[in-house]
Amino acid sequence: EAGVAQSPRYKIIEKRQSVAFWCNPISGHATLYWYQQILGQGPKLLIQFQNNGVVDDSQLPKDRFSAERLKGVDSTLKIQPAKLEDSAVYLCASSSTSGSPKTQYFGPGTRLLVL
Amino acid sequence: QQPVQSPQAVILREGEDAVINCSSSKALYSVHWYRQKHGEAPVFLMILLKGGEQKGHEKISASFNEKKQQSSLYLTASQLSYSGTYFCGTEVRAAGNKLTFGGGTRVLVKP
């Protein structure tokens, strides 16, 4: 079974530029999560989708971050404009809707450096 | 509020044991343990449900003390492959499977 796919793996941009990350979850997983992991810290949830609806985006900085999952499968996270403090690894995870509790499986992440 | 992990770091010799703790100020439904190696994605180890259940993965086991709202991860007879950062993710019932992760515990196993 294929795992969670993310691209690109690395991105370097200047501050105030925009950037987008893509995630394709494990086939059949209805729930998709975007996390931000700053160096030396644990992952912090930015947004959670179930199918194409937002379940939780309480920690998403909505003035600059946006995310969508239009067809309930893959998802895009965008930052516009980027700030220096956005330098981090952006992890995507997915889980199925069956069973409780539900295991989240992580993708390899996108490492973002804002200069 | 994120759970508190202790210790922050531990250095072991191959074959030694270690315990990592994860404490929460909230009543928990489950605790999820992950291991992350440098530059890689977090890898799922196990889930603990309230009720003091104990689980195992290779020679790594964990327990959940509901009274203390604390989970402990036990690394037994550690191997070089156990090196990495261990994170606990806690779930509060009715939080929609939302996990809040601790700051991590860095483990280095030396030959």
PDB file of C-alpha atoms in Angstrom:
ATOM      1  CA  GLU A   1       0.000   0.000   0.000  1.00  0.00           C
ATOM      2  CA  ALA A   2       1.392   3.373  -1.000  1.00  0.00           C
ATOM      3  CA  GLY A   3       2.008   5.849   1.802  1.00  0.00           C
ATOM      4  CA  VAL A   4       1.256   9.549   2.052  1.00  0.00           C
ATOM      5  CA  ALA A   5       2.913  11.448  -0.786  1.00  0.00           C
ATOM      6  CA  GLN A   6       4.106  15.047  -0.545  1.00  0.00           C
ATOM      7  CA  SER A   7       5.845  17.428  -2.909  1.00  0.00           C
ATOM      8  CA  PRO A   8       8.105  19.221  -3.197  1.00  0.00           C
ATOM      9  CA  ARG A   9      10.491  17.777  -0.627  1.00  0.00           C
ATOM     10  CA  TYR A  10      12.455  21.011  -0.272  1.00  0.00           C
ATOM     11  CA  LYS A  11      11.701  24.634  -1.026  1.00  0.00           C
ATOM     12  CA  ILE A  12      13.707  27.803  -0.544  1.00  0.00           C
ATOM     13  CA  ILE A  13      11.991  31.169  -1.035  1.00  0.00           C
ATOM     14  CA  GLU A  14      12.483  34.801  -0.143  1.00  0.00           C
ATOM     15  CA  LYS A  15      10.248  36.391   2.483  1.00  0.00           C
ATOM     16  CA  ARG A  16       7.027  37.874   1.109  1.00  0.00           C
ATOM     17  CA  GLN A  17       6.966  35.310  -1.704  1.00  0.00           C
ATOM     18  CA  SER A  18       4.258  32.693  -1.953  1.00  0.00           C
ATOM     19  CA  VAL A  19       4.633  28.905  -1.854  1.00  0.00           C
ATOM     20  CA  ALA A  20       2.369  25.885  -2.195  1.00  0.00           C
ATOM     21  CA  PHE A  21       2.682  22.332  -0.956  1.00  0.00           C
ATOM     22  CA  TRP A  22       0.841  19.281  -2.228  1.00  0.00           C
ATOM     23  CA  CYS A  23      -0.268  16.152  -0.411  1.00  0.00           C
ATOM     24  CA  ASN A  24      -1.859  12.916  -1.589  1.00  0.00           C
ATOM     25  CA  PRO A  25      -3.125  10.760   1.298  1.00  0.00           C
ATOM     26  CA  ILE A  26      -3.242   6.992   1.579  1.00  0.00           C
ATOM     27  CA  SER A  27      -5.926   5.633  -0.718  1.00  0.00           C
ATOM     28  CA  GLY A  28      -9.303   5.519   0.998  1.00  0.00           C
ATOM     29  CA  HIS A  29      -8.323   7.762   3.902  1.00  0.00           C
ATOM     30  CA  ALA A  30     -11.035  10.367   4.334  1.00  0.00           C
ATOM     31  CA  THR A  31      -9.251  12.448   6.970  1.00  0.00           C
ATOM     32  CA  LEU A  32      -6.260  14.584   6.069  1.00  0.00           C
ATOM     33  CA  TYR A  33      -4.109  16.737   8.359  1.00  0.00           C
ATOM     34  CA  TRP A  34      -1.499  19.435   7.783  1.00  0.00           C
ATOM     35  CA  TYR A  35       1.097  19.965  10.504  1.00  0.00           C
ATOM     36  CA  GLN A  36       3.880  22.489  10.942  1.00  0.00           C
ATOM     37  CA  GLN A  37       7.029  21.203  12.651  1.00  0.00           C
ATOM     38  CA  ILE A  38       9.564  23.813  13.665  1.00  0.00           C
ATOM     39  CA  LEU A  39      13.086  22.519  14.265  1.00  0.00           C
ATOM     40  CA  GLY A  40      13.384  20.893  17.682  1.00  0.00           C
ATOM     41  CA  GLN A  41       9.627  20.855  18.336  1.00  0.00           C
ATOM     42  CA  GLY A  42       6.736  18.449  17.951  1.00  0.00           C
ATOM     43  CA  PRO A  43       4.295  18.696  15.046  1.00  0.00           C
ATOM     44  CA  LYS A  44       1.600  21.352  15.454  1.00  0.00           C
ATOM     45  CA  LEU A  45      -1.754  20.824  13.753  1.00  0.00           C
ATOM     46  CA  LEU A  46      -2.652  23.553  11.249  1.00  0.00           C
ATOM     47  CA  ILE A  47      -5.791  22.155   9.666  1.00  0.00           C
ATOM     48  CA  GLN A  48      -7.811  18.928   9.557  1.00  0.00           C
ATOM     49  CA  PHE A  49     -10.114  17.898   6.712  1.00  0.00           C
ATOM     50  CA  GLN A  50     -12.695  15.156   6.585  1.00  0.00           C
ATOM     51  CA  ASN A  51     -13.399  14.475   2.921  1.00  0.00           C
ATOM     52  CA  ASN A  52     -13.511  18.011   1.478  1.00  0.00           C
ATOM     53  CA  GLY A  53     -14.797  19.724   4.637  1.00  0.00           C
ATOM     54  CA  VAL A  54     -12.738  21.496   7.298  1.00  0.00           C
ATOM     55  CA  VAL A  55     -13.009  19.894  10.746  1.00  0.00           C
ATOM     56  CA  ASP A  56     -10.521  22.096  12.599  1.00  0.00           C
ATOM     57  CA  ASP A  57      -8.497  25.095  11.432  1.00  0.00           C
ATOM     58  CA  SER A  58      -8.245  26.892  14.769  1.00  0.00           C
ATOM     59  CA  GLN A  59      -4.433  27.066  14.626  1.00  0.00           C
ATOM     60  CA  LEU A  60      -4.127  28.062  10.983  1.00  0.00           C
ATOM     61  CA  PRO A  61      -2.842  31.656  10.550  1.00  0.00           C
ATOM     62  CA  LYS A  62      -5.586  32.558   8.143  1.00  0.00           C
ATOM     63  CA  ASP A  63      -4.142  35.922   7.183  1.00  0.00           C
ATOM     64  CA  ARG A  64      -1.384  34.157   5.270  1.00  0.00           C
ATOM     65  CA  PHE A  65      -2.106  30.419   5.187  1.00  0.00           C
ATOM     66  CA  SER A  66      -4.826  28.704   3.189  1.00  0.00           C
ATOM     67  CA  ALA A  67      -5.599  25.082   2.426  1.00  0.00           C
ATOM     68  CA  GLU A  68      -8.041  23.249   0.251  1.00  0.00           C
ATOM     69  CA  ARG A  69      -9.105  19.711  -0.506  1.00  0.00           C
ATOM     70  CA  LEU A  70     -11.555  20.257  -3.337  1.00  0.00           C
ATOM     71  CA  LYS A  71     -12.325  16.675  -4.382  1.00  0.00           C
ATOM     72  CA  GLY A  72     -11.824  15.042  -1.006  1.00  0.00           C
ATOM     73  CA  VAL A  73      -8.567  13.368  -2.004  1.00  0.00           C
ATOM     74  CA  ASP A  74      -5.382  15.401  -2.460  1.00  0.00           C
ATOM     75  CA  SER A  75      -4.804  18.726  -0.753  1.00  0.00           C
ATOM     76  CA  THR A  76      -2.815  21.930  -1.197  1.00  0.00           C
ATOM     77  CA  LEU A  77      -1.441  24.180   1.542  1.00  0.00           C
ATOM     78  CA  LYS A  78      -0.437  27.703   0.541  1.00  0.00           C
ATOM     79  CA  ILE A  79       1.481  30.445   2.290  1.00  0.00           C
ATOM     80  CA  GLN A  80       1.208  33.991   0.960  1.00  0.00           C
ATOM     81  CA  PRO A  81       3.186  36.036   1.843  1.00  0.00           C
ATOM     82  CA  ALA A  82       5.811  33.970   3.631  1.00  0.00           C
ATOM     83  CA  LYS A  83       7.624  35.209   6.729  1.00  0.00           C
ATOM     84  CA  LEU A  84      10.971  34.138   8.147  1.00  0.00           C
ATOM     85  CA  GLU A  85       9.214  32.335  11.016  1.00  0.00           C
ATOM     86  CA  ASP A  86       7.428  30.065   8.528  1.00  0.00           C
ATOM     87  CA  SER A  87      10.662  28.142   8.031  1.00  0.00           C
ATOM     88  CA  ALA A  88       9.722  24.635   9.118  1.00  0.00           C
ATOM     89  CA  VAL A  89       8.831  21.169   7.893  1.00  0.00           C
ATOM     90  CA  TYR A  90       5.239  20.883   6.702  1.00  0.00           C
ATOM     91  CA  LEU A  91       3.912  17.400   7.313  1.00  0.00           C
ATOM     92  CA  CYS A  92       0.803  15.892   5.850  1.00  0.00           C
ATOM     93  CA  ALA A  93      -0.898  12.936   7.535  1.00  0.00           C
ATOM     94  CA  SER A  94      -3.997  10.888   6.836  1.00  0.00           C
ATOM     95  CA  SER A  95      -6.237   8.479   8.684  1.00  0.00           C
ATOM     96  CA  SER A  96      -9.249   6.334   7.888  1.00  0.00           C
ATOM     97  CA  THR A  97     -12.661   7.011   9.377  1.00  0.00           C
ATOM     98  CA  SER A  98     -13.158   3.468  10.632  1.00  0.00           C
ATOM     99  CA  GLY A  99     -12.173   2.349  14.124  1.00  0.00           C
ATOM    100  CA  SER A 100     -11.384   4.388  17.188  1.00  0.00           C
ATOM    101  CA  PRO A 101      -8.877   5.728  17.967  1.00  0.00           C
ATOM    102  CA  LYS A 102      -7.554   6.315  14.479  1.00  0.00           C
ATOM    103  CA  THR A 103      -3.910   6.037  13.543  1.00  0.00           C
ATOM    104  CA  GLN A 104      -2.433   8.964  11.637  1.00  0.00           C
ATOM    105  CA  TYR A 105       0.174   8.111   9.002  1.00  0.00           C
ATOM    106  CA  PHE A 106       2.631  10.812   8.032  1.00  0.00           C
ATOM    107  CA  GLY A 107       4.196  11.716   4.722  1.00  0.00           C
ATOM    108  CA  PRO A 108       7.899  12.610   4.314  1.00  0.00           C
ATOM    109  CA  GLY A 109       7.212  16.350   4.648  1.00  0.00           C
ATOM    110  CA  THR A 110       8.239  19.476   2.780  1.00  0.00           C
ATOM    111  CA  ARG A 111      11.186  21.337   4.265  1.00  0.00           C
ATOM    112  CA  LEU A 112      10.670  25.099   3.776  1.00  0.00           C
ATOM    113  CA  LEU A 113      13.386  27.691   4.239  1.00  0.00           C
ATOM    114  CA  VAL A 114      12.377  31.353   4.074  1.00  0.00           C
ATOM    115  CA  LEU A 115      15.274  33.769   3.521  1.00  0.00           C
TER     116      LEU A 115
ATOM    117  CA  GLN B   1      -2.071  22.801  26.016  1.00  0.00           C
ATOM    118  CA  GLN B   2       0.591  20.401  24.803  1.00  0.00           C
ATOM    119  CA  PRO B   3       1.647  17.349  26.851  1.00  0.00           C
ATOM    120  CA  VAL B   4       4.971  17.462  28.665  1.00  0.00           C
ATOM    121  CA  GLN B   5       7.581  14.881  27.804  1.00  0.00           C
ATOM    122  CA  SER B   6      10.496  13.908  30.020  1.00  0.00           C
ATOM    123  CA  PRO B   7      13.386  13.569  29.827  1.00  0.00           C
ATOM    124  CA  GLN B   8      14.190  15.897  26.929  1.00  0.00           C
ATOM    125  CA  ALA B   9      17.118  13.733  25.913  1.00  0.00           C
ATOM    126  CA  VAL B  10      18.708  10.437  26.886  1.00  0.00           C
ATOM    127  CA  ILE B  11      21.923   8.678  25.846  1.00  0.00           C
ATOM    128  CA  LEU B  12      22.067   4.909  26.132  1.00  0.00           C
ATOM    129  CA  ARG B  13      24.520   2.149  25.451  1.00  0.00           C
ATOM    130  CA  GLU B  14      23.255  -0.694  23.314  1.00  0.00           C
ATOM    131  CA  GLY B  15      21.344  -3.128  25.501  1.00  0.00           C
ATOM    132  CA  GLU B  16      20.383  -0.593  28.175  1.00  0.00           C
ATOM    133  CA  ASP B  17      16.827   0.354  29.113  1.00  0.00           C
ATOM    134  CA  ALA B  18      15.109   3.741  29.212  1.00  0.00           C
ATOM    135  CA  VAL B  19      11.715   5.204  30.098  1.00  0.00           C
ATOM    136  CA  ILE B  20      10.088   8.210  28.441  1.00  0.00           C
ATOM    137  CA  ASN B  21       7.132   9.897  30.099  1.00  0.00           C
ATOM    138  CA  CYS B  22       4.293  11.924  28.612  1.00  0.00           C
ATOM    139  CA  SER B  23       2.064  13.875  30.990  1.00  0.00           C
ATOM    140  CA  SER B  24      -1.094  15.842  30.336  1.00  0.00           C
ATOM    141  CA  SER B  25      -3.150  18.245  32.414  1.00  0.00           C
ATOM    142  CA  LYS B  26      -6.286  17.141  30.555  1.00  0.00           C
ATOM    143  CA  ALA B  27      -8.332  13.941  30.763  1.00  0.00           C
ATOM    144  CA  LEU B  28      -7.175  11.846  27.852  1.00  0.00           C
ATOM    145  CA  TYR B  29      -8.897   9.383  25.565  1.00  0.00           C
ATOM    146  CA  SER B  30      -5.762   8.002  23.950  1.00  0.00           C
ATOM    147  CA  VAL B  31      -2.024   8.489  23.625  1.00  0.00           C
ATOM    148  CA  HIS B  32      -0.200   7.912  20.326  1.00  0.00           C
ATOM    149  CA  TRP B  33       3.553   7.281  20.198  1.00  0.00           C
ATOM    150  CA  TYR B  34       5.758   8.055  17.205  1.00  0.00           C
ATOM    151  CA  ARG B  35       9.474   7.860  16.456  1.00  0.00           C
ATOM    152  CA  GLN B  36      11.106  10.298  14.055  1.00  0.00           C
ATOM    153  CA  LYS B  37      14.598   9.939  12.655  1.00  0.00           C
ATOM    154  CA  HIS B  38      16.457  12.976  11.418  1.00  0.00           C
ATOM    155  CA  GLY B  39      14.997  14.294   8.165  1.00  0.00           C
ATOM    156  CA  GLU B  40      12.281  11.658   8.036  1.00  0.00           C
ATOM    157  CA  ALA B  41       8.564  11.452   8.735  1.00  0.00           C
ATOM    158  CA  PRO B  42       7.286  10.416  12.164  1.00  0.00           C
ATOM    159  CA  VAL B  43       6.646   6.666  12.203  1.00  0.00           C
ATOM    160  CA  PHE B  44       3.725   5.291  14.173  1.00  0.00           C
ATOM    161  CA  LEU B  45       4.638   2.963  17.058  1.00  0.00           C
ATOM    162  CA  MET B  46       1.476   2.325  19.057  1.00  0.00           C
ATOM    163  CA  ILE B  47      -1.724   3.713  20.538  1.00  0.00           C
ATOM    164  CA  LEU B  48      -2.669   3.480  24.194  1.00  0.00           C
ATOM    165  CA  LEU B  49      -6.251   3.781  25.356  1.00  0.00           C
ATOM    166  CA  LYS B  50      -7.301   4.898  28.803  1.00  0.00           C
ATOM    167  CA  GLY B  51      -7.581   1.948  31.165  1.00  0.00           C
ATOM    168  CA  GLY B  52      -3.920   1.206  31.780  1.00  0.00           C
ATOM    169  CA  GLU B  53      -3.562  -0.935  28.684  1.00  0.00           C
ATOM    170  CA  GLN B  54      -0.031  -1.942  27.813  1.00  0.00           C
ATOM    171  CA  LYS B  55       1.159  -2.541  24.280  1.00  0.00           C
ATOM    172  CA  GLY B  56       4.359  -3.515  22.577  1.00  0.00           C
ATOM    173  CA  HIS B  57       6.296  -2.961  19.365  1.00  0.00           C
ATOM    174  CA  GLU B  58       9.460  -5.056  19.053  1.00  0.00           C
ATOM    175  CA  LYS B  59      11.062  -4.516  22.486  1.00  0.00           C
ATOM    176  CA  ILE B  60       9.334  -1.190  22.955  1.00  0.00           C
ATOM    177  CA  SER B  61       6.266  -1.166  25.174  1.00  0.00           C
ATOM    178  CA  ALA B  62       4.054   1.482  26.703  1.00  0.00           C
ATOM    179  CA  SER B  63       1.478   1.967  29.404  1.00  0.00           C
ATOM    180  CA  PHE B  64      -1.209   4.513  30.213  1.00  0.00           C
ATOM    181  CA  ASN B  65      -1.977   5.558  33.777  1.00  0.00           C
ATOM    182  CA  GLU B  66      -5.436   7.083  33.674  1.00  0.00           C
ATOM    183  CA  LYS B  67      -5.271   8.436  37.233  1.00  0.00           C
ATOM    184  CA  LYS B  68      -2.124  10.396  36.499  1.00  0.00           C
ATOM    185  CA  GLN B  69      -3.038  11.165  32.844  1.00  0.00           C
ATOM    186  CA  GLN B  70       0.420   9.921  31.992  1.00  0.00           C
ATOM    187  CA  SER B  71       1.803   7.491  29.475  1.00  0.00           C
ATOM    188  CA  SER B  72       5.226   5.888  29.675  1.00  0.00           C
ATOM    189  CA  LEU B  73       7.234   4.395  26.817  1.00  0.00           C
ATOM    190  CA  TYR B  74       9.716   1.662  27.743  1.00  0.00           C
ATOM    191  CA  LEU B  75      12.767   0.999  25.577  1.00  0.00           C
ATOM    192  CA  THR B  76      14.058  -2.423  26.614  1.00  0.00           C
ATOM    193  CA  ALA B  77      17.445  -3.828  25.624  1.00  0.00           C
ATOM    194  CA  SER B  78      17.906  -0.863  23.292  1.00  0.00           C
ATOM    195  CA  GLN B  79      19.279  -1.311  19.790  1.00  0.00           C
ATOM    196  CA  LEU B  80      21.098   1.196  17.605  1.00  0.00           C
ATOM    197  CA  SER B  81      17.947   1.470  15.484  1.00  0.00           C
ATOM    198  CA  TYR B  82      16.052   2.917  18.449  1.00  0.00           C
ATOM    199  CA  SER B  83      17.895   6.225  18.060  1.00  0.00           C
ATOM    200  CA  GLY B  84      15.639   9.105  17.096  1.00  0.00           C
ATOM    201  CA  THR B  85      13.167  11.524  18.627  1.00  0.00           C
ATOM    202  CA  TYR B  86      10.101  10.073  20.292  1.00  0.00           C
ATOM    203  CA  PHE B  87       6.879  12.079  20.335  1.00  0.00           C
ATOM    204  CA  CYS B  88       3.672  11.437  22.182  1.00  0.00           C
ATOM    205  CA  GLY B  89       0.444  12.744  20.731  1.00  0.00           C
ATOM    206  CA  THR B  90      -2.524  13.047  23.049  1.00  0.00           C
ATOM    207  CA  GLU B  91      -6.185  12.906  22.164  1.00  0.00           C
ATOM    208  CA  VAL B  92      -9.033  14.290  24.224  1.00  0.00           C
ATOM    209  CA  ARG B  93     -12.402  12.635  23.681  1.00  0.00           C
ATOM    210  CA  ALA B  94     -14.721  14.600  21.432  1.00  0.00           C
ATOM    211  CA  ALA B  95     -11.741  16.395  19.888  1.00  0.00           C
ATOM    212  CA  GLY B  96     -12.332  14.775  16.502  1.00  0.00           C
ATOM    213  CA  ASN B  97      -9.190  12.665  16.455  1.00  0.00           C
ATOM    214  CA  LYS B  98      -7.109  15.798  16.941  1.00  0.00           C
ATOM    215  CA  LEU B  99      -3.649  15.062  18.333  1.00  0.00           C
ATOM    216  CA  THR B 100      -1.560  17.484  20.368  1.00  0.00           C
ATOM    217  CA  PHE B 101       2.103  16.530  20.337  1.00  0.00           C
ATOM    218  CA  GLY B 102       4.685  16.925  23.061  1.00  0.00           C
ATOM    219  CA  GLY B 103       8.071  18.520  22.512  1.00  0.00           C
ATOM    220  CA  GLY B 104       9.788  15.191  21.968  1.00  0.00           C
ATOM    221  CA  THR B 105      12.504  13.131  23.654  1.00  0.00           C
ATOM    222  CA  ARG B 106      15.788  12.667  21.805  1.00  0.00           C
ATOM    223  CA  VAL B 107      17.236   9.208  22.203  1.00  0.00           C
ATOM    224  CA  LEU B 108      20.765   8.304  21.177  1.00  0.00           C
ATOM    225  CA  VAL B 109      21.851   4.682  21.423  1.00  0.00           C
ATOM    226  CA  LYS B 110      25.602   4.181  21.241  1.00  0.00           C
ATOM    227  CA  PRO B 111      27.456   0.936  20.484  1.00  0.00           C
TER     228      PRO B 111
END
